[in-house]
């Protein structure tokens, strides 16, 4: 087996990131990437198998890290007893989102690719995957506190999916608009307050009857 030349993989990944950001996954060209990296398309196939493997090599570590962080936040919260969940939900959510924003900015280009250049890859449903997890755990929280909206059937999983998906889409506007991190954190805090005020109509429907 021929020894791989040092530094080629790194050049390929950097040039691939630029090409994917410019043209998206579907229209990105391995020939363009290879030429920019000073190598051949065959060397890309040897190292990454195909275009999807190349895209995966760039974004998968960031996506996997985000999913692990997100699941850890959810699981830790839902191990609390009912009283602690009710007392800490707002602050816990805000602190968790603060950590997620930090992580996004540590992997900013990877998330730009996932959000705007991943159509045609296994990552194109990333926001939907986050939404699905959030809806599942929101339902668990509402069951723990005996939320009337759930027990009465007034609020459905479909409705929760719609509002939660809108929330995550809004959060990721910080990436699409390439906001500075400080501005992004301020924006997300405002968005959280807006979102939680809306959810109050679900958690405490009796306040809004009549």
PDB file of C-alpha atoms in Angstrom:
ATOM      1  CA  UNK A   1       0.000   0.000   0.000  1.00  0.00           C
ATOM      2  CA  UNK A   2       1.422   3.366  -1.064  1.00  0.00           C
ATOM      3  CA  UNK A   3       2.270   5.768   1.748  1.00  0.00           C
ATOM      4  CA  UNK A   4       0.021   8.830   1.800  1.00  0.00           C
ATOM      5  CA  UNK A   5       1.775  12.167   1.428  1.00  0.00           C
ATOM      6  CA  UNK A   6       1.652  14.252   4.594  1.00  0.00           C
ATOM      7  CA  UNK A   7      -0.585  17.317   4.494  1.00  0.00           C
ATOM      8  CA  UNK A   8      -2.680  16.277   1.475  1.00  0.00           C
ATOM      9  CA  UNK A   9      -5.718  15.246   3.518  1.00  0.00           C
ATOM     10  CA  UNK A  10      -5.678  18.560   5.363  1.00  0.00           C
ATOM     11  CA  UNK A  11      -5.493  20.512   2.089  1.00  0.00           C
ATOM     12  CA  UNK A  12      -8.341  18.474   0.626  1.00  0.00           C
ATOM     13  CA  UNK A  13     -10.533  19.118   3.664  1.00  0.00           C
ATOM     14  CA  UNK A  14      -9.861  22.859   3.591  1.00  0.00           C
ATOM     15  CA  UNK A  15     -10.500  23.166  -0.145  1.00  0.00           C
ATOM     16  CA  UNK A  16     -13.578  20.965   0.145  1.00  0.00           C
ATOM     17  CA  UNK A  17     -14.999  23.167   2.873  1.00  0.00           C
ATOM     18  CA  UNK A  18     -14.574  26.214   0.644  1.00  0.00           C
ATOM     19  CA  UNK A  19     -16.143  24.474  -2.354  1.00  0.00           C
ATOM     20  CA  UNK A  20     -19.093  23.133  -0.346  1.00  0.00           C
ATOM     21  CA  UNK A  21     -19.721  26.540   1.219  1.00  0.00           C
ATOM     22  CA  UNK A  22     -19.635  28.168  -2.204  1.00  0.00           C
ATOM     23  CA  UNK A  23     -21.749  25.697  -4.188  1.00  0.00           C
ATOM     24  CA  UNK A  24     -23.471  23.385  -1.736  1.00  0.00           C
ATOM     25  CA  UNK A  25     -23.033  19.632  -1.596  1.00  0.00           C
ATOM     26  CA  UNK A  26     -25.037  18.829  -4.743  1.00  0.00           C
ATOM     27  CA  UNK A  27     -23.139  21.216  -7.032  1.00  0.00           C
ATOM     28  CA  UNK A  28     -19.698  20.910  -5.483  1.00  0.00           C
ATOM     29  CA  UNK A  29     -17.057  19.412  -7.774  1.00  0.00           C
ATOM     30  CA  UNK A  30     -14.445  16.918  -6.664  1.00  0.00           C
ATOM     31  CA  UNK A  31     -12.323  17.969  -9.638  1.00  0.00           C
ATOM     32  CA  UNK A  32     -12.353  21.578  -8.448  1.00  0.00           C
ATOM     33  CA  UNK A  33     -11.495  20.468  -4.903  1.00  0.00           C
ATOM     34  CA  UNK A  34      -8.650  18.248  -6.110  1.00  0.00           C
ATOM     35  CA  UNK A  35      -7.204  20.974  -8.315  1.00  0.00           C
ATOM     36  CA  UNK A  36      -7.358  23.545  -5.510  1.00  0.00           C
ATOM     37  CA  UNK A  37      -5.662  21.077  -3.152  1.00  0.00           C
ATOM     38  CA  UNK A  38      -2.946  20.302  -5.696  1.00  0.00           C
ATOM     39  CA  UNK A  39      -3.844  16.646  -5.945  1.00  0.00           C
ATOM     40  CA  UNK A  40      -6.015  14.238  -7.949  1.00  0.00           C
ATOM     41  CA  UNK A  41      -9.620  13.114  -7.589  1.00  0.00           C
ATOM     42  CA  UNK A  42      -8.266   9.605  -7.063  1.00  0.00           C
ATOM     43  CA  UNK A  43      -6.467  10.761  -3.919  1.00  0.00           C
ATOM     44  CA  UNK A  44      -9.838  12.021  -2.619  1.00  0.00           C
ATOM     45  CA  UNK A  45     -11.456   8.658  -3.287  1.00  0.00           C
ATOM     46  CA  UNK A  46      -8.569   6.853  -1.561  1.00  0.00           C
ATOM     47  CA  UNK A  47      -8.863   9.000   1.563  1.00  0.00           C
ATOM     48  CA  UNK A  48     -12.616   9.703   1.763  1.00  0.00           C
ATOM     49  CA  UNK A  49     -14.287   7.126  -0.550  1.00  0.00           C
ATOM     50  CA  UNK A  50     -16.597   9.622  -2.285  1.00  0.00           C
ATOM     51  CA  UNK A  51     -18.080  13.125  -2.116  1.00  0.00           C
ATOM     52  CA  UNK A  52     -20.439  12.215   0.702  1.00  0.00           C
ATOM     53  CA  UNK A  53     -17.561  10.734   2.683  1.00  0.00           C
ATOM     54  CA  UNK A  54     -15.608  13.947   2.185  1.00  0.00           C
ATOM     55  CA  UNK A  55     -18.539  16.074   3.369  1.00  0.00           C
ATOM     56  CA  UNK A  56     -19.015  13.744   6.325  1.00  0.00           C
ATOM     57  CA  UNK A  57     -15.376  14.080   7.352  1.00  0.00           C
ATOM     58  CA  UNK A  58     -15.823  17.834   7.653  1.00  0.00           C
ATOM     59  CA  UNK A  59     -19.146  18.069   9.480  1.00  0.00           C
ATOM     60  CA  UNK A  60     -19.717  14.796  11.339  1.00  0.00           C
ATOM     61  CA  UNK A  61     -17.434  15.530  14.331  1.00  0.00           C
ATOM     62  CA  UNK A  62     -19.267  18.822  14.976  1.00  0.00           C
ATOM     63  CA  UNK A  63     -22.713  17.272  14.522  1.00  0.00           C
ATOM     64  CA  UNK A  64     -21.922  14.299  16.749  1.00  0.00           C
ATOM     65  CA  UNK A  65     -20.567  16.620  19.425  1.00  0.00           C
ATOM     66  CA  UNK A  66     -23.679  18.784  19.277  1.00  0.00           C
ATOM     67  CA  UNK A  67     -26.005  15.788  19.513  1.00  0.00           C
ATOM     68  CA  UNK A  68     -24.121  14.385  22.493  1.00  0.00           C
ATOM     69  CA  UNK A  69     -24.206  17.736  24.267  1.00  0.00           C
ATOM     70  CA  UNK A  70     -27.903  18.156  23.519  1.00  0.00           C
ATOM     71  CA  UNK A  71     -28.786  14.672  24.764  1.00  0.00           C
ATOM     72  CA  UNK A  72     -26.697  15.133  27.927  1.00  0.00           C
ATOM     73  CA  UNK A  73     -28.593  18.362  28.671  1.00  0.00           C
ATOM     74  CA  UNK A  74     -31.939  16.628  28.192  1.00  0.00           C
ATOM     75  CA  UNK A  75     -31.092  13.482  30.153  1.00  0.00           C
ATOM     76  CA  UNK A  76     -29.590  15.366  33.095  1.00  0.00           C
ATOM     77  CA  UNK A  77     -32.654  17.593  33.432  1.00  0.00           C
ATOM     78  CA  UNK A  78     -35.104  14.708  33.260  1.00  0.00           C
ATOM     79  CA  UNK A  79     -33.321  12.911  36.084  1.00  0.00           C
ATOM     80  CA  UNK A  80     -34.384  15.726  38.420  1.00  0.00           C
ATOM     81  CA  UNK A  81     -37.482  15.239  40.537  1.00  0.00           C
ATOM     82  CA  UNK A  82     -40.667  17.109  39.637  1.00  0.00           C
ATOM     83  CA  UNK A  83     -40.096  20.033  41.998  1.00  0.00           C
ATOM     84  CA  UNK A  84     -36.549  20.626  40.819  1.00  0.00           C
ATOM     85  CA  UNK A  85     -37.628  20.424  37.169  1.00  0.00           C
ATOM     86  CA  UNK A  86     -40.278  23.095  37.714  1.00  0.00           C
ATOM     87  CA  UNK A  87     -37.963  25.322  39.771  1.00  0.00           C
ATOM     88  CA  UNK A  88     -34.948  25.132  37.480  1.00  0.00           C
ATOM     89  CA  UNK A  89     -36.411  24.667  33.992  1.00  0.00           C
ATOM     90  CA  UNK A  90     -35.943  28.270  32.825  1.00  0.00           C
ATOM     91  CA  UNK A  91     -32.388  28.715  34.117  1.00  0.00           C
ATOM     92  CA  UNK A  92     -31.338  25.202  33.115  1.00  0.00           C
ATOM     93  CA  UNK A  93     -32.569  25.769  29.563  1.00  0.00           C
ATOM     94  CA  UNK A  94     -30.784  29.125  29.331  1.00  0.00           C
ATOM     95  CA  UNK A  95     -27.504  27.709  30.654  1.00  0.00           C
ATOM     96  CA  UNK A  96     -27.711  24.762  28.279  1.00  0.00           C
ATOM     97  CA  UNK A  97     -28.311  27.042  25.316  1.00  0.00           C
ATOM     98  CA  UNK A  98     -25.360  29.219  26.350  1.00  0.00           C
ATOM     99  CA  UNK A  99     -23.108  26.152  26.128  1.00  0.00           C
ATOM    100  CA  UNK A 100     -24.588  25.175  22.778  1.00  0.00           C
ATOM    101  CA  UNK A 101     -23.929  28.647  21.344  1.00  0.00           C
ATOM    102  CA  UNK A 102     -20.310  28.422  22.505  1.00  0.00           C
ATOM    103  CA  UNK A 103     -20.033  25.052  20.761  1.00  0.00           C
ATOM    104  CA  UNK A 104     -21.572  26.363  17.543  1.00  0.00           C
ATOM    105  CA  UNK A 105     -19.022  29.172  17.403  1.00  0.00           C
ATOM    106  CA  UNK A 106     -16.179  26.729  18.004  1.00  0.00           C
ATOM    107  CA  UNK A 107     -17.386  24.824  14.900  1.00  0.00           C
ATOM    108  CA  UNK A 108     -18.932  27.682  12.953  1.00  0.00           C
ATOM    109  CA  UNK A 109     -18.068  26.663   9.382  1.00  0.00           C
ATOM    110  CA  UNK A 110     -19.185  23.085   9.993  1.00  0.00           C
ATOM    111  CA  UNK A 111     -22.615  24.333  11.034  1.00  0.00           C
ATOM    112  CA  UNK A 112     -22.745  26.699   8.059  1.00  0.00           C
ATOM    113  CA  UNK A 113     -22.285  23.632   5.883  1.00  0.00           C
ATOM    114  CA  UNK A 114     -24.898  21.586   7.734  1.00  0.00           C
ATOM    115  CA  UNK A 115     -27.506  24.345   7.565  1.00  0.00           C
ATOM    116  CA  UNK A 116     -26.993  25.684   4.059  1.00  0.00           C
ATOM    117  CA  UNK A 117     -24.987  23.171   2.042  1.00  0.00           C
ATOM    118  CA  UNK A 118     -26.032  19.692   3.194  1.00  0.00           C
ATOM    119  CA  UNK A 119     -28.981  18.982   0.903  1.00  0.00           C
ATOM    120  CA  UNK A 120     -28.466  15.505  -0.547  1.00  0.00           C
ATOM    121  CA  UNK A 121     -26.512  14.234   2.475  1.00  0.00           C
ATOM    122  CA  UNK A 122     -27.405  12.416   5.674  1.00  0.00           C
ATOM    123  CA  UNK A 123     -27.126  15.745   7.508  1.00  0.00           C
ATOM    124  CA  UNK A 124     -29.877  17.607   5.662  1.00  0.00           C
ATOM    125  CA  UNK A 125     -32.410  16.851   8.427  1.00  0.00           C
ATOM    126  CA  UNK A 126     -30.216  18.062  11.268  1.00  0.00           C
ATOM    127  CA  UNK A 127     -32.702  20.666  12.551  1.00  0.00           C
ATOM    128  CA  UNK A 128     -35.555  18.160  12.322  1.00  0.00           C
ATOM    129  CA  UNK A 129     -33.490  15.703  14.371  1.00  0.00           C
ATOM    130  CA  UNK A 130     -32.984  18.297  17.106  1.00  0.00           C
ATOM    131  CA  UNK A 131     -36.678  19.139  16.961  1.00  0.00           C
ATOM    132  CA  UNK A 132     -37.694  15.500  17.344  1.00  0.00           C
ATOM    133  CA  UNK A 133     -35.535  15.105  20.460  1.00  0.00           C
ATOM    134  CA  UNK A 134     -36.762  18.362  21.986  1.00  0.00           C
ATOM    135  CA  UNK A 135     -40.418  17.448  21.387  1.00  0.00           C
ATOM    136  CA  UNK A 136     -39.903  14.034  22.979  1.00  0.00           C
ATOM    137  CA  UNK A 137     -38.402  15.531  26.133  1.00  0.00           C
ATOM    138  CA  UNK A 138     -40.866  18.430  26.258  1.00  0.00           C
ATOM    139  CA  UNK A 139     -43.654  15.853  26.316  1.00  0.00           C
ATOM    140  CA  UNK A 140     -41.901  14.096  29.203  1.00  0.00           C
ATOM    141  CA  UNK A 141     -41.677  17.356  31.143  1.00  0.00           C
ATOM    142  CA  UNK A 142     -45.336  18.154  30.527  1.00  0.00           C
ATOM    143  CA  UNK A 143     -46.325  14.686  31.717  1.00  0.00           C
ATOM    144  CA  UNK A 144     -44.214  15.074  34.873  1.00  0.00           C
ATOM    145  CA  UNK A 145     -45.929  18.345  35.817  1.00  0.00           C
ATOM    146  CA  UNK A 146     -49.366  17.034  34.820  1.00  0.00           C
ATOM    147  CA  UNK A 147     -49.848  19.690  32.154  1.00  0.00           C
ATOM    148  CA  UNK A 148     -53.564  20.112  31.399  1.00  0.00           C
ATOM    149  CA  UNK A 149     -52.882  20.813  27.728  1.00  0.00           C
ATOM    150  CA  UNK A 150     -51.485  17.306  27.341  1.00  0.00           C
ATOM    151  CA  UNK A 151     -53.971  15.430  29.478  1.00  0.00           C
ATOM    152  CA  UNK A 152     -56.898  17.110  27.699  1.00  0.00           C
ATOM    153  CA  UNK A 153     -55.430  16.429  24.256  1.00  0.00           C
ATOM    154  CA  UNK A 154     -55.499  20.140  23.449  1.00  0.00           C
ATOM    155  CA  UNK A 155     -51.801  20.173  22.555  1.00  0.00           C
ATOM    156  CA  UNK A 156     -50.631  17.497  20.135  1.00  0.00           C
ATOM    157  CA  UNK A 157     -47.197  16.254  19.183  1.00  0.00           C
ATOM    158  CA  UNK A 158     -47.705  17.811  15.753  1.00  0.00           C
ATOM    159  CA  UNK A 159     -48.274  21.252  17.287  1.00  0.00           C
ATOM    160  CA  UNK A 160     -45.210  20.912  19.503  1.00  0.00           C
ATOM    161  CA  UNK A 161     -43.159  19.930  16.464  1.00  0.00           C
ATOM    162  CA  UNK A 162     -44.267  23.048  14.572  1.00  0.00           C
ATOM    163  CA  UNK A 163     -43.412  25.532  17.335  1.00  0.00           C
ATOM    164  CA  UNK A 164     -40.191  23.754  18.306  1.00  0.00           C
ATOM    165  CA  UNK A 165     -38.969  23.567  14.723  1.00  0.00           C
ATOM    166  CA  UNK A 166     -39.618  27.298  14.344  1.00  0.00           C
ATOM    167  CA  UNK A 167     -37.588  27.905  17.520  1.00  0.00           C
ATOM    168  CA  UNK A 168     -34.552  25.959  16.285  1.00  0.00           C
ATOM    169  CA  UNK A 169     -34.739  27.536  12.840  1.00  0.00           C
ATOM    170  CA  UNK A 170     -34.684  30.926  14.544  1.00  0.00           C
ATOM    171  CA  UNK A 171     -31.697  30.010  16.685  1.00  0.00           C
ATOM    172  CA  UNK A 172     -29.664  28.947  13.679  1.00  0.00           C
ATOM    173  CA  UNK A 173     -30.234  32.313  12.030  1.00  0.00           C
ATOM    174  CA  UNK A 174     -27.194  33.375  14.054  1.00  0.00           C
ATOM    175  CA  UNK A 175     -25.144  31.133  11.761  1.00  0.00           C
ATOM    176  CA  UNK A 176     -26.897  32.068   8.538  1.00  0.00           C
ATOM    177  CA  UNK A 177     -26.423  35.764   9.325  1.00  0.00           C
ATOM    178  CA  UNK A 178     -22.859  35.151  10.516  1.00  0.00           C
ATOM    179  CA  UNK A 179     -23.493  37.135  13.681  1.00  0.00           C
ATOM    180  CA  UNK A 180     -20.699  37.977  16.050  1.00  0.00           C
ATOM    181  CA  UNK A 181     -20.814  35.678  19.054  1.00  0.00           C
ATOM    182  CA  UNK A 182     -21.674  38.448  21.510  1.00  0.00           C
ATOM    183  CA  UNK A 183     -24.583  39.603  19.348  1.00  0.00           C
ATOM    184  CA  UNK A 184     -25.719  36.008  18.860  1.00  0.00           C
ATOM    185  CA  UNK A 185     -25.915  35.390  22.602  1.00  0.00           C
ATOM    186  CA  UNK A 186     -27.999  38.517  23.100  1.00  0.00           C
ATOM    187  CA  UNK A 187     -30.291  37.513  20.226  1.00  0.00           C
ATOM    188  CA  UNK A 188     -30.772  33.991  21.560  1.00  0.00           C
ATOM    189  CA  UNK A 189     -31.585  35.251  25.069  1.00  0.00           C
ATOM    190  CA  UNK A 190     -34.295  37.452  23.594  1.00  0.00           C
ATOM    191  CA  UNK A 191     -35.542  34.533  21.526  1.00  0.00           C
ATOM    192  CA  UNK A 192     -35.647  32.280  24.603  1.00  0.00           C
ATOM    193  CA  UNK A 193     -37.796  34.804  26.484  1.00  0.00           C
ATOM    194  CA  UNK A 194     -40.139  35.052  23.511  1.00  0.00           C
ATOM    195  CA  UNK A 195     -40.321  31.270  23.159  1.00  0.00           C
ATOM    196  CA  UNK A 196     -40.914  30.643  26.866  1.00  0.00           C
ATOM    197  CA  UNK A 197     -43.638  33.285  26.979  1.00  0.00           C
ATOM    198  CA  UNK A 198     -45.375  31.436  24.169  1.00  0.00           C
ATOM    199  CA  UNK A 199     -44.930  28.107  25.919  1.00  0.00           C
ATOM    200  CA  UNK A 200     -46.541  29.549  29.026  1.00  0.00           C
ATOM    201  CA  UNK A 201     -49.833  29.425  27.111  1.00  0.00           C
ATOM    202  CA  UNK A 202     -49.269  25.652  26.839  1.00  0.00           C
ATOM    203  CA  UNK A 203     -47.891  24.964  30.314  1.00  0.00           C
ATOM    204  CA  UNK A 204     -50.524  27.146  32.055  1.00  0.00           C
ATOM    205  CA  UNK A 205     -53.539  27.333  29.708  1.00  0.00           C
ATOM    206  CA  UNK A 206     -55.835  28.375  32.546  1.00  0.00           C
ATOM    207  CA  UNK A 207     -54.204  31.830  32.524  1.00  0.00           C
ATOM    208  CA  UNK A 208     -55.450  32.472  29.006  1.00  0.00           C
ATOM    209  CA  UNK A 209     -58.976  31.082  29.120  1.00  0.00           C
ATOM    210  CA  UNK A 210     -61.994  33.291  28.605  1.00  0.00           C
TER     211      UNK A 210
END
